Amino acid sequence: MIRTDVLVIGGGPAGLAAAISAHKNGANVVLIEREARLGGILKQCIHDGFGLVRFKEKLSGPEYAERFIDEFKALGIKTLLLTFVTSVEETDNGFKAMVVNRDGVEEIESKSLILATGCRERTSKQVFIHGTRPSGVFTAGTAQHFTNLLGQLPTKKCVILGSGDIGLIMARRLTLEGAEVLGVYEVKPTPSGLTRNIHQCLNDFGIPLHLSHTVTRVFGEDRLTAVEVAKVDDKMQPIPGTEHMIECDALILSVGLIPENELAESLGVEIDPKTKGPRCDASLMTSVPGIFSCGNALHVNDLVDYVSESGETAGKFAAQFVGTDRETVSLDAGEKLLYIVPQTLDTLADNSEIVVYFRSKDVYDDSVFRITVDGKTVFEKKYAFLRPPEMEKITVDFSNCGLSKSSKIKAEIEVTGK
Amino acid sequence: MREIVCITCPRGCTMQVTGSDNDIKVTGNFCKRGEDFAKAELINPMRTICSTVRTTYSDAPVLPCRVSADIPKDRIFDVMREINKAVVDKPLNRGDVIISNVLGLGVDVISTSDLLLEI
């Protein structure tokens, strides 16, 4: 039996930042990672662009992760690698996790728990692709794992479905390694990935992006031989007669990420249907006292810098957690918002510097983002454009709004342009 | 007029660029880096490349690497060929040089991970 103050589950950027922050705030910390090495998905994100906000440098994924790993190791924080959490339950003193690794089964008791479990990719089964079941259908992350960690090129000639950032990054990566990327097909009328990635990953290499298109069927016995693509209507339904076949040996899917929250759900943590992550207050504590969430398990971030930041917040408050009462009030997202984090505020806490993340539901030009408390504006910011792929971060002072549990707090976007 | 999207940071400003040579006007950029990028795009577009290099270690068959500074966009595939010829046979720290002054471009190909020290 291991006893600790804070148990961090997940050794990616969120978990590393959370563990470092909890340690610096005086807590005894144990971190559990199911893989052999720390760093999470950044291990295979060998492209650059990480750390611009935090380090003002353009780092590759491994470089960004290893800066945290170096610090983490220097602090001597206890780590269990190749260790899987099979269950967690609440006890009178906090939490008890059952873990399994090469040494067998072990129990870990902690006062607070940080879930930094990241997210998973949506798979072909979740986007209803019809046809045979040949090999050669990969998620972008799997293709990235083969290429960047195993050094095996998974395709010579492929089609990419979905314009998520990992798909765009892989379009460039596979092209650099000599594969032919025939096109990126996106069912929505706007790209899912960051604008800069459309330019530096597709346009730079002459890879066409087909918006309002989808893959309707796959063909092939042992290995994929072709896919059928079609134009879609404004309800994203394939338009009959627009189908055509494309010969290729792989279909790579970049169709979205879903926060991984099985453990959270097993503990009765309330999940926000919009973020698919736990509903949290500004300390990133979930609906269950003592359980904190951060990184991509909380909501899918666009930049790792914000993942680390949320880890630090969760780590600090998890270290300080003593089970004081809280009185939460909802922060509601208006209809033009895809989501907002945090989803609640603790009226008894210091609410003078609340970091709020949000995404818009659609592409909006000239607009105003506004937060009101009981109809009174407490925060307003103008945006020349808002795009769903780009997460926005603001800091709001709620300390003089007379927050109570019956306050009506609402965040909305008002489109002021045409 | 030409429209250029800045790739310097995730903000991705769409910029309008007019003029040529020493008289280039840039609008729509949020910061100075956008202007610099737009001008470079017209005169001599530069890019970073990140890739992997083969190793002799079976537990880590490839090591992540990148160029130490931007290279001309039209030399990307030339540099990729050099990267794919290289083989790392000893543990490197991140930042260590794998290929120095690649193709005489004045930049090195460097390791971006301590991976080989860990296995």
Coordinates of C-alpha atoms in Angstrom, one line a residue:
Chain A
M1 CA 0.0 0.0 0.0
I2 CA 1.3 3.4 -1.0
R3 CA 0.0 6.5 0.7
T4 CA 0.3 10.0 -0.8
D5 CA -1.4 13.4 -0.7
V6 CA -2.0 13.8 -4.4
L7 CA -2.3 11.0 -7.0
V8 CA -1.8 12.0 -10.6
I9 CA -3.1 9.7 -13.3
G10 CA -1.4 10.3 -16.6
G11 CA 2.2 11.3 -17.4
G12 CA 1.6 13.5 -20.4
P13 CA 2.0 17.3 -20.4
A14 CA -1.1 17.8 -18.2
G15 CA 0.0 15.2 -15.6
L16 CA 3.6 16.3 -15.5
A17 CA 2.6 20.0 -15.0
A18 CA 0.1 19.0 -12.3
A19 CA 2.6 16.8 -10.5
I20 CA 5.3 19.4 -10.5
S21 CA 2.8 22.1 -9.4
A22 CA 1.4 19.9 -6.6
H23 CA 4.9 19.1 -5.4
K24 CA 5.9 22.8 -5.4
N25 CA 2.8 23.5 -3.3
G26 CA 4.0 21.2 -0.6
A27 CA 2.2 18.0 -1.4
N28 CA 3.6 14.5 -1.5
V29 CA 2.9 13.3 -5.1
V30 CA 2.7 10.0 -6.9
L31 CA 2.3 9.9 -10.7
I32 CA 1.0 6.9 -12.7
E33 CA 1.7 6.4 -16.4
R34 CA 0.6 3.4 -18.4
E35 CA 3.4 3.7 -21.0
A36 CA 7.1 3.0 -20.6
R37 CA 8.1 6.6 -21.0
L38 CA 6.7 9.9 -19.7
G39 CA 5.5 12.6 -22.2
G40 CA 2.2 11.3 -23.4
I41 CA 1.2 12.0 -27.0
L42 CA 4.0 14.6 -27.3
K43 CA 6.5 11.7 -27.7
Q44 CA 5.2 11.2 -31.3
C45 CA 4.4 14.8 -32.1
I46 CA 7.8 15.5 -33.6
H47 CA 6.7 18.6 -35.5
D48 CA 7.4 22.0 -34.1
G49 CA 5.2 24.8 -32.9
F50 CA 4.9 23.8 -29.2
G51 CA 5.7 26.2 -26.4
L52 CA 5.2 29.5 -28.2
V53 CA 3.0 30.9 -25.4
R54 CA 5.1 29.5 -22.5
F55 CA 8.7 29.5 -23.7
K56 CA 8.4 32.0 -26.6
E57 CA 10.1 29.3 -28.7
K58 CA 9.1 27.0 -31.4
L59 CA 9.8 23.6 -29.9
S60 CA 9.0 20.1 -31.2
G61 CA 6.7 17.9 -29.0
P62 CA 9.5 15.8 -27.5
E63 CA 11.5 19.0 -26.7
Y64 CA 8.5 20.6 -24.9
A65 CA 7.7 17.4 -23.0
E66 CA 11.3 16.8 -22.0
R67 CA 11.7 20.2 -20.4
F68 CA 8.9 19.2 -18.0
I69 CA 10.3 15.7 -17.6
D70 CA 13.7 17.1 -16.7
E71 CA 12.1 19.3 -14.0
F72 CA 9.8 16.5 -12.8
K73 CA 12.8 14.1 -12.4
A74 CA 14.9 16.7 -10.7
L75 CA 12.2 17.1 -8.0
G76 CA 12.3 13.3 -7.4
I77 CA 8.5 12.8 -7.7
K78 CA 7.6 9.2 -7.3
T79 CA 6.5 7.7 -10.6
L80 CA 5.1 4.3 -11.5
L81 CA 5.6 3.6 -15.2
L82 CA 4.0 0.8 -17.2
T83 CA 1.3 0.9 -14.6
F84 CA -2.4 0.8 -15.3
V85 CA -5.2 2.0 -13.0
T86 CA -7.9 -0.6 -12.9
S87 CA -10.3 1.2 -10.5
V88 CA -10.5 4.0 -8.1
E89 CA -13.0 4.3 -5.2
E90 CA -13.8 7.0 -2.7
T91 CA -12.9 6.2 0.9
D92 CA -13.4 8.0 4.2
N93 CA -9.9 9.6 3.9
G94 CA -9.9 10.3 0.1
F95 CA -9.4 7.8 -2.6
K96 CA -8.1 4.4 -3.2
A97 CA -6.7 3.4 -6.6
M98 CA -6.0 -0.2 -7.6
V99 CA -3.1 -0.4 -10.0
V100 CA -1.5 -3.2 -11.9
N101 CA 2.0 -3.4 -13.3
R102 CA 4.9 -6.0 -13.6
D103 CA 5.2 -6.2 -9.8
G104 CA 1.6 -7.2 -9.5
V105 CA -1.4 -5.4 -8.0
E106 CA -1.0 -2.5 -5.6
E107 CA -3.2 -0.1 -3.7
I108 CA -2.6 3.6 -3.6
E109 CA -4.4 5.8 -1.1
S110 CA -4.5 9.6 -1.7
K111 CA -6.2 12.6 -0.3
S112 CA -6.9 14.1 -3.7
L113 CA -6.8 12.8 -7.3
I114 CA -5.8 14.5 -10.5
L115 CA -7.2 12.9 -13.7
A116 CA -4.8 13.8 -16.5
T117 CA -5.8 11.0 -18.8
G118 CA -5.9 12.9 -22.1
C119 CA -8.1 12.1 -24.9
R120 CA -8.7 9.5 -27.6
E121 CA -9.2 9.7 -31.3
R122 CA -12.5 9.1 -32.8
T123 CA -12.3 5.9 -34.9
S124 CA -13.8 4.7 -38.2
K125 CA -16.5 2.9 -36.2
Q126 CA -17.6 6.2 -34.9
V127 CA -17.9 7.9 -38.2
F128 CA -19.9 5.1 -39.9
I129 CA -17.7 4.2 -42.8
H130 CA -19.2 1.4 -44.9
G131 CA -17.6 -1.3 -46.9
T132 CA -15.2 -4.1 -46.2
R133 CA -12.7 -4.2 -43.3
P134 CA -9.3 -4.2 -44.9
S135 CA -6.1 -3.2 -43.2
G136 CA -5.0 0.3 -44.1
V137 CA -7.6 2.3 -42.2
F138 CA -5.7 4.2 -39.5
T139 CA -6.4 7.1 -37.2
A140 CA -4.0 10.0 -37.7
G141 CA -2.4 9.3 -34.3
T142 CA -1.8 5.6 -35.3
A143 CA -0.2 6.7 -38.5
Q144 CA 1.9 9.1 -36.5
H145 CA 2.9 6.4 -34.1
F146 CA 4.1 4.1 -36.9
T147 CA 6.0 6.9 -38.7
N148 CA 7.5 8.8 -35.8
L149 CA 8.1 6.2 -33.1
L150 CA 8.5 2.9 -35.1
G151 CA 10.0 4.4 -38.2
Q152 CA 7.6 2.5 -40.5
L153 CA 5.8 4.3 -43.2
P154 CA 2.2 3.1 -43.1
T155 CA 1.2 4.1 -46.6
K156 CA 2.5 4.9 -50.0
K157 CA -0.6 6.6 -51.3
C158 CA -3.4 7.7 -49.0
V159 CA -6.6 9.8 -48.5
I160 CA -7.2 11.7 -45.3
L161 CA -10.7 12.1 -44.0
G162 CA -11.1 15.0 -41.6
S163 CA -9.1 18.2 -41.4
G164 CA -8.2 18.0 -37.7
D165 CA -4.7 19.2 -36.9
I166 CA -3.2 15.8 -36.5
G167 CA -4.5 14.8 -39.9
L168 CA -2.9 18.0 -41.5
I169 CA 0.3 17.4 -39.7
M170 CA 0.4 13.8 -40.9
A171 CA -0.4 14.9 -44.5
R172 CA 2.9 16.9 -44.4
R173 CA 4.8 14.3 -42.5
L174 CA 3.9 11.5 -44.9
T175 CA 4.6 13.7 -47.9
L176 CA 8.1 14.5 -46.5
E177 CA 8.8 10.8 -46.2
G178 CA 7.8 10.2 -49.8
A179 CA 4.2 9.1 -49.5
E180 CA 1.6 10.6 -51.8
V181 CA -1.3 12.3 -50.0
L182 CA -4.1 12.5 -52.6
G183 CA -6.3 14.8 -50.7
V184 CA -7.9 15.8 -47.4
Y185 CA -11.7 15.4 -47.3
E186 CA -13.7 17.4 -44.7
V187 CA -17.4 16.9 -44.2
K188 CA -17.9 20.3 -42.8
P189 CA -17.9 23.5 -44.9
T190 CA -15.0 24.9 -42.8
P191 CA -11.7 23.3 -41.8
S192 CA -11.3 21.7 -38.4
G193 CA -7.6 22.4 -38.0
L194 CA -5.7 25.7 -37.4
T195 CA -5.5 28.0 -40.4
R196 CA -1.7 27.9 -40.2
N197 CA -1.7 24.2 -40.6
I198 CA -3.9 24.3 -43.7
H199 CA -1.2 26.6 -45.1
Q200 CA 2.1 25.0 -43.9
C201 CA 0.9 21.4 -44.2
L202 CA -1.3 21.3 -47.2
N203 CA -0.8 24.4 -49.4
D204 CA 3.0 24.3 -49.1
F205 CA 2.9 20.8 -50.6
G206 CA 0.1 21.2 -53.0
I207 CA -2.2 18.8 -51.2
P208 CA -5.8 19.6 -52.0
L209 CA -8.4 20.2 -49.3
H210 CA -12.0 19.2 -50.3
L211 CA -14.6 20.8 -47.9
S212 CA -18.1 19.5 -47.7
H213 CA -16.9 16.1 -48.9
T214 CA -16.7 12.7 -47.1
V215 CA -15.6 9.2 -47.6
T216 CA -18.6 7.0 -48.1
R217 CA -17.1 3.5 -48.6
V218 CA -13.9 1.6 -48.4
F219 CA -12.8 -1.2 -50.7
G220 CA -10.3 -4.0 -50.5
E221 CA -9.9 -7.5 -49.2
D222 CA -6.6 -7.8 -47.2
R223 CA -5.5 -4.3 -47.8
L224 CA -7.4 -1.2 -48.7
T225 CA -7.4 -0.6 -52.5
A226 CA -9.7 2.3 -52.9
V227 CA -12.1 4.7 -51.2
E228 CA -15.3 6.3 -52.5
V229 CA -15.8 10.0 -51.7
A230 CA -18.8 12.1 -52.3
K231 CA -20.0 15.7 -51.9
V232 CA -22.3 16.3 -49.0
D233 CA -25.3 18.7 -48.7
D234 CA -25.8 21.3 -46.0
K235 CA -27.0 18.6 -43.6
M236 CA -23.7 16.7 -44.2
Q237 CA -25.5 13.9 -46.1
P238 CA -23.8 12.5 -49.2
I239 CA -25.4 13.8 -52.4
P240 CA -26.2 10.8 -54.7
G241 CA -24.4 11.0 -58.1
T242 CA -21.4 12.9 -56.8
E243 CA -19.5 9.8 -55.7
H244 CA -16.1 8.9 -57.2
M245 CA -13.5 6.3 -56.5
I246 CA -9.9 7.1 -55.5
E247 CA -7.3 4.3 -55.6
C248 CA -5.1 4.3 -52.5
D249 CA -3.6 2.0 -49.9
A250 CA -4.6 3.8 -46.8
L251 CA -7.4 6.0 -45.3
I252 CA -6.2 8.2 -42.5
L253 CA -8.9 9.5 -40.1
S254 CA -8.6 12.8 -38.4
V255 CA -12.1 13.2 -37.2
G256 CA -11.9 14.5 -33.8
L257 CA -10.8 13.8 -30.2
I258 CA -12.8 12.7 -27.2
P259 CA -11.6 13.3 -23.7
E260 CA -11.0 10.0 -21.9
N261 CA -13.0 9.9 -18.7
E262 CA -13.9 6.4 -17.9
L263 CA -12.3 6.7 -14.5
A264 CA -14.0 10.0 -13.8
E265 CA -17.4 8.5 -14.8
S266 CA -16.8 5.5 -12.6
L267 CA -16.4 7.9 -9.7
G268 CA -19.6 9.7 -10.4
V269 CA -18.0 12.8 -11.8
E270 CA -20.5 14.9 -13.7
I271 CA -19.6 15.2 -17.4
D272 CA -20.3 18.3 -19.5
P273 CA -21.9 17.0 -22.8
K274 CA -20.3 20.0 -24.6
T275 CA -16.7 19.4 -23.6
K276 CA -17.2 15.7 -22.9
G277 CA -14.9 16.3 -19.9
P278 CA -15.8 16.8 -16.2
R279 CA -17.8 19.9 -15.2
C280 CA -15.2 21.8 -13.1
D281 CA -15.0 24.9 -11.0
A282 CA -12.1 27.4 -11.5
S283 CA -9.8 25.3 -9.3
L284 CA -10.5 22.6 -11.9
M285 CA -12.1 20.5 -9.2
T286 CA -14.9 18.3 -10.6
S287 CA -18.3 17.8 -9.1
V288 CA -16.8 15.2 -6.7
P289 CA -14.8 17.0 -4.0
G290 CA -11.1 16.1 -4.2
I291 CA -11.1 15.0 -7.8
F292 CA -9.4 17.4 -10.3
S293 CA -9.2 17.3 -14.0
C294 CA -6.8 19.0 -16.5
G295 CA -5.4 18.9 -20.0
N296 CA -7.3 17.2 -22.8
A297 CA -9.3 15.0 -20.3
L298 CA -10.9 18.3 -19.2
H299 CA -11.5 19.6 -22.8
V300 CA -9.6 19.2 -26.1
N301 CA -7.1 22.0 -26.2
D302 CA -5.6 23.6 -29.3
L303 CA -2.2 24.3 -27.7
V304 CA -0.2 22.3 -25.3
D305 CA 0.8 25.5 -23.5
Y306 CA -2.8 25.6 -22.1
V307 CA -2.7 21.9 -21.3
S308 CA 0.3 22.6 -19.0
E309 CA -1.4 25.7 -17.6
S310 CA -4.5 23.7 -16.6
G311 CA -2.3 21.0 -15.1
E312 CA -0.6 23.6 -12.9
T313 CA -3.9 24.9 -11.7
A314 CA -5.2 21.5 -10.9
G315 CA -1.9 20.6 -9.2
K316 CA -1.9 23.6 -7.0
F317 CA -5.5 23.2 -5.8
A318 CA -5.2 19.5 -5.4
A319 CA -2.2 20.1 -3.1
Q320 CA -4.2 22.6 -1.1
F321 CA -7.3 20.5 -1.0
V322 CA -8.6 19.9 2.6
G323 CA -12.3 19.4 1.9
T324 CA -13.5 22.9 2.7
D325 CA -17.2 23.6 1.8
R326 CA -17.9 25.1 -1.6
E327 CA -21.0 26.6 -3.0
T328 CA -21.0 26.3 -6.8
V329 CA -22.9 28.3 -9.3
S330 CA -23.2 27.5 -13.0
L331 CA -21.4 29.5 -15.7
D332 CA -23.7 28.9 -18.7
A333 CA -22.5 28.9 -22.3
G334 CA -24.8 30.7 -24.7
E335 CA -25.9 29.2 -28.0
K336 CA -23.0 30.6 -30.1
L337 CA -20.5 29.0 -27.8
L338 CA -19.3 25.4 -28.4
Y339 CA -18.3 25.3 -24.8
I340 CA -16.8 27.1 -21.8
V341 CA -14.4 26.0 -19.1
P342 CA -14.8 26.2 -16.1
Q343 CA -18.5 25.4 -16.1
T344 CA -19.0 26.4 -12.5
L345 CA -17.6 28.9 -10.0
D346 CA -17.2 28.5 -6.2
T347 CA -18.8 31.5 -4.7
L348 CA -16.8 31.0 -1.5
A349 CA -13.4 31.1 -3.3
D350 CA -11.3 34.0 -4.5
N351 CA -12.8 34.8 -7.8
S352 CA -10.7 37.8 -8.7
E353 CA -8.6 36.1 -11.5
I354 CA -10.6 33.4 -13.2
V355 CA -9.1 31.9 -16.3
V356 CA -11.8 31.1 -18.8
Y357 CA -11.4 29.1 -22.0
F358 CA -14.0 29.0 -24.7
R359 CA -14.6 28.0 -28.3
S360 CA -17.2 29.5 -30.6
K361 CA -19.7 27.1 -32.2
D362 CA -19.2 28.5 -35.7
V363 CA -16.9 31.0 -37.6
Y364 CA -17.9 34.5 -36.6
D365 CA -16.5 37.8 -37.9
D366 CA -16.6 41.0 -35.8
S367 CA -18.1 39.8 -32.6
V368 CA -18.2 40.5 -28.9
F369 CA -17.7 37.9 -26.2
R370 CA -19.5 38.9 -23.0
I371 CA -20.1 37.5 -19.6
T372 CA -23.0 38.8 -17.5
V373 CA -24.0 38.2 -13.9
D374 CA -27.7 38.7 -13.3
G375 CA -27.9 40.6 -16.5
K376 CA -25.0 43.0 -15.7
T377 CA -22.0 42.8 -17.9
V378 CA -18.8 41.9 -16.0
F379 CA -16.5 41.2 -19.0
E380 CA -16.5 42.1 -22.6
K381 CA -14.0 41.6 -25.4
K382 CA -14.2 42.3 -29.1
Y383 CA -12.9 39.8 -31.6
A384 CA -12.2 40.4 -35.3
F385 CA -12.9 36.7 -35.9
L386 CA -13.7 33.6 -33.8
R387 CA -13.1 30.2 -35.2
P388 CA -14.1 26.9 -33.6
P389 CA -10.6 25.3 -34.1
E390 CA -9.0 28.2 -32.1
M391 CA -9.6 28.1 -28.4
E392 CA -9.8 31.5 -26.7
K393 CA -8.5 32.3 -23.3
I394 CA -9.4 35.2 -21.1
T395 CA -9.1 36.2 -17.5
V396 CA -12.1 37.6 -15.6
D397 CA -12.5 39.3 -12.3
F398 CA -15.7 38.0 -10.7
S399 CA -14.9 39.3 -7.2
N400 CA -17.1 42.4 -7.3
C401 CA -20.2 40.8 -8.8
G402 CA -21.8 39.7 -5.5
L403 CA -21.7 36.1 -6.7
S404 CA -24.2 33.8 -4.9
K405 CA -25.5 30.3 -5.6
S406 CA -28.6 31.8 -7.2
S407 CA -26.6 34.1 -9.5
K408 CA -27.3 33.7 -13.2
I409 CA -23.9 33.8 -15.0
K410 CA -24.0 33.7 -18.7
A411 CA -21.3 33.8 -21.4
E412 CA -22.4 34.8 -24.9
I413 CA -21.1 35.8 -28.3
E414 CA -22.8 38.6 -30.1
V415 CA -22.1 38.9 -33.7
T416 CA -21.8 42.6 -34.5
G417 CA -20.6 42.4 -38.1
K418 CA -22.7 41.3 -41.1
Chain B
M1 CA -2.3 42.1 -54.0
R2 CA -1.6 38.8 -52.5
E3 CA -3.2 37.2 -49.5
I4 CA -0.7 35.3 -47.2
V5 CA -1.6 33.5 -44.0
C6 CA 1.1 33.9 -41.3
I7 CA 2.3 30.5 -40.0
T8 CA 4.6 32.1 -37.3
C9 CA 2.1 31.4 -34.5
P10 CA -1.3 29.7 -34.0
R11 CA -3.1 33.0 -34.4
G12 CA -2.7 32.6 -38.2
C13 CA -3.3 36.2 -39.3
T14 CA -4.6 36.6 -42.9
M15 CA -2.5 39.4 -44.4
Q16 CA -2.8 41.5 -47.5
V17 CA 0.5 42.1 -49.2
T18 CA 1.1 44.6 -52.0
G19 CA 4.2 45.9 -53.8
S20 CA 7.4 44.1 -54.5
D21 CA 11.2 44.1 -53.7
N22 CA 12.0 47.0 -51.4
D23 CA 8.5 48.4 -51.3
I24 CA 6.3 45.7 -49.8
K25 CA 3.2 46.8 -47.8
V26 CA 1.6 44.4 -45.4
T27 CA -1.7 44.8 -43.6
G28 CA -3.9 42.5 -41.5
N29 CA -0.9 41.4 -39.4
F30 CA -1.3 41.4 -35.6
C31 CA 2.4 41.8 -34.9
K32 CA 5.8 42.6 -36.5
R33 CA 6.6 38.9 -37.0
G34 CA 3.7 38.8 -39.5
E35 CA 5.2 41.6 -41.6
D36 CA 8.6 39.9 -41.6
F37 CA 7.0 36.6 -42.6
A38 CA 5.0 38.1 -45.4
K39 CA 8.1 39.9 -46.8
A40 CA 10.1 36.7 -46.6
E41 CA 7.3 34.8 -48.4
L42 CA 7.6 37.1 -51.4
I43 CA 11.4 37.2 -51.5
N44 CA 12.8 34.0 -50.1
P45 CA 10.2 31.7 -48.3
M46 CA 11.8 29.8 -45.4
R47 CA 10.5 26.8 -43.5
T48 CA 11.5 24.6 -40.6
I49 CA 11.5 20.8 -41.1
C50 CA 11.1 18.2 -38.4
S51 CA 11.6 14.6 -39.1
T52 CA 13.2 11.4 -37.7
V53 CA 16.5 9.8 -38.3
R54 CA 17.2 6.1 -38.2
T55 CA 19.2 4.6 -35.3
T56 CA 20.9 1.3 -34.6
Y57 CA 18.8 0.7 -31.5
S58 CA 15.9 -1.7 -31.8
D59 CA 14.0 -0.2 -28.9
A60 CA 14.0 3.2 -30.5
P61 CA 14.4 2.7 -34.2
V62 CA 14.1 6.4 -35.0
L63 CA 15.1 9.6 -33.2
P64 CA 13.2 12.8 -33.7
C65 CA 15.2 15.7 -35.2
R66 CA 14.8 19.1 -36.8
V67 CA 16.8 21.8 -38.5
S68 CA 18.4 24.2 -36.1
A69 CA 17.0 27.2 -38.1
D70 CA 14.7 27.8 -41.0
I71 CA 15.9 26.6 -44.5
P72 CA 14.7 27.8 -47.9
K73 CA 11.4 26.2 -48.7
D74 CA 12.6 24.9 -52.0
R75 CA 15.4 22.9 -50.3
I76 CA 13.0 20.9 -48.0
F77 CA 13.2 17.7 -50.0
D78 CA 16.9 18.0 -50.5
V79 CA 17.4 18.2 -46.7
M80 CA 14.9 15.3 -46.2
R81 CA 17.1 13.1 -48.4
E82 CA 20.2 13.9 -46.2
I83 CA 18.2 13.2 -43.0
N84 CA 17.1 9.8 -44.5
K85 CA 20.7 8.9 -45.2
A86 CA 21.9 9.5 -41.7
V87 CA 22.0 6.8 -39.0
V88 CA 22.6 7.5 -35.3
D89 CA 24.6 4.9 -33.5
K90 CA 25.3 6.5 -30.2
P91 CA 23.1 8.1 -27.5
L92 CA 22.6 11.8 -28.2
N93 CA 21.2 14.6 -26.0
R94 CA 18.5 16.8 -27.4
G95 CA 20.1 19.6 -29.2
D96 CA 23.1 17.5 -30.3
V97 CA 24.1 17.8 -33.9
I98 CA 23.3 14.9 -36.2
I99 CA 24.4 16.5 -39.5
S100 CA 26.4 19.7 -39.3
N101 CA 25.9 22.4 -41.9
V102 CA 23.5 20.3 -43.9
L103 CA 24.1 20.8 -47.7
G104 CA 26.1 23.9 -46.8
L105 CA 22.9 25.8 -45.8
G106 CA 24.4 27.0 -42.6
V107 CA 22.1 25.1 -40.4
D108 CA 22.5 21.8 -38.5
V109 CA 20.2 18.8 -38.2
I110 CA 19.8 18.4 -34.4
S111 CA 18.3 15.8 -32.2
T112 CA 15.1 16.8 -30.4
S113 CA 14.9 14.1 -27.8
D114 CA 16.9 12.5 -25.1
L115 CA 15.1 9.2 -26.0
L116 CA 18.3 7.2 -26.6
L117 CA 19.6 8.0 -23.2
E118 CA 16.6 6.5 -21.6
I119 CA 16.5 3.1 -23.3

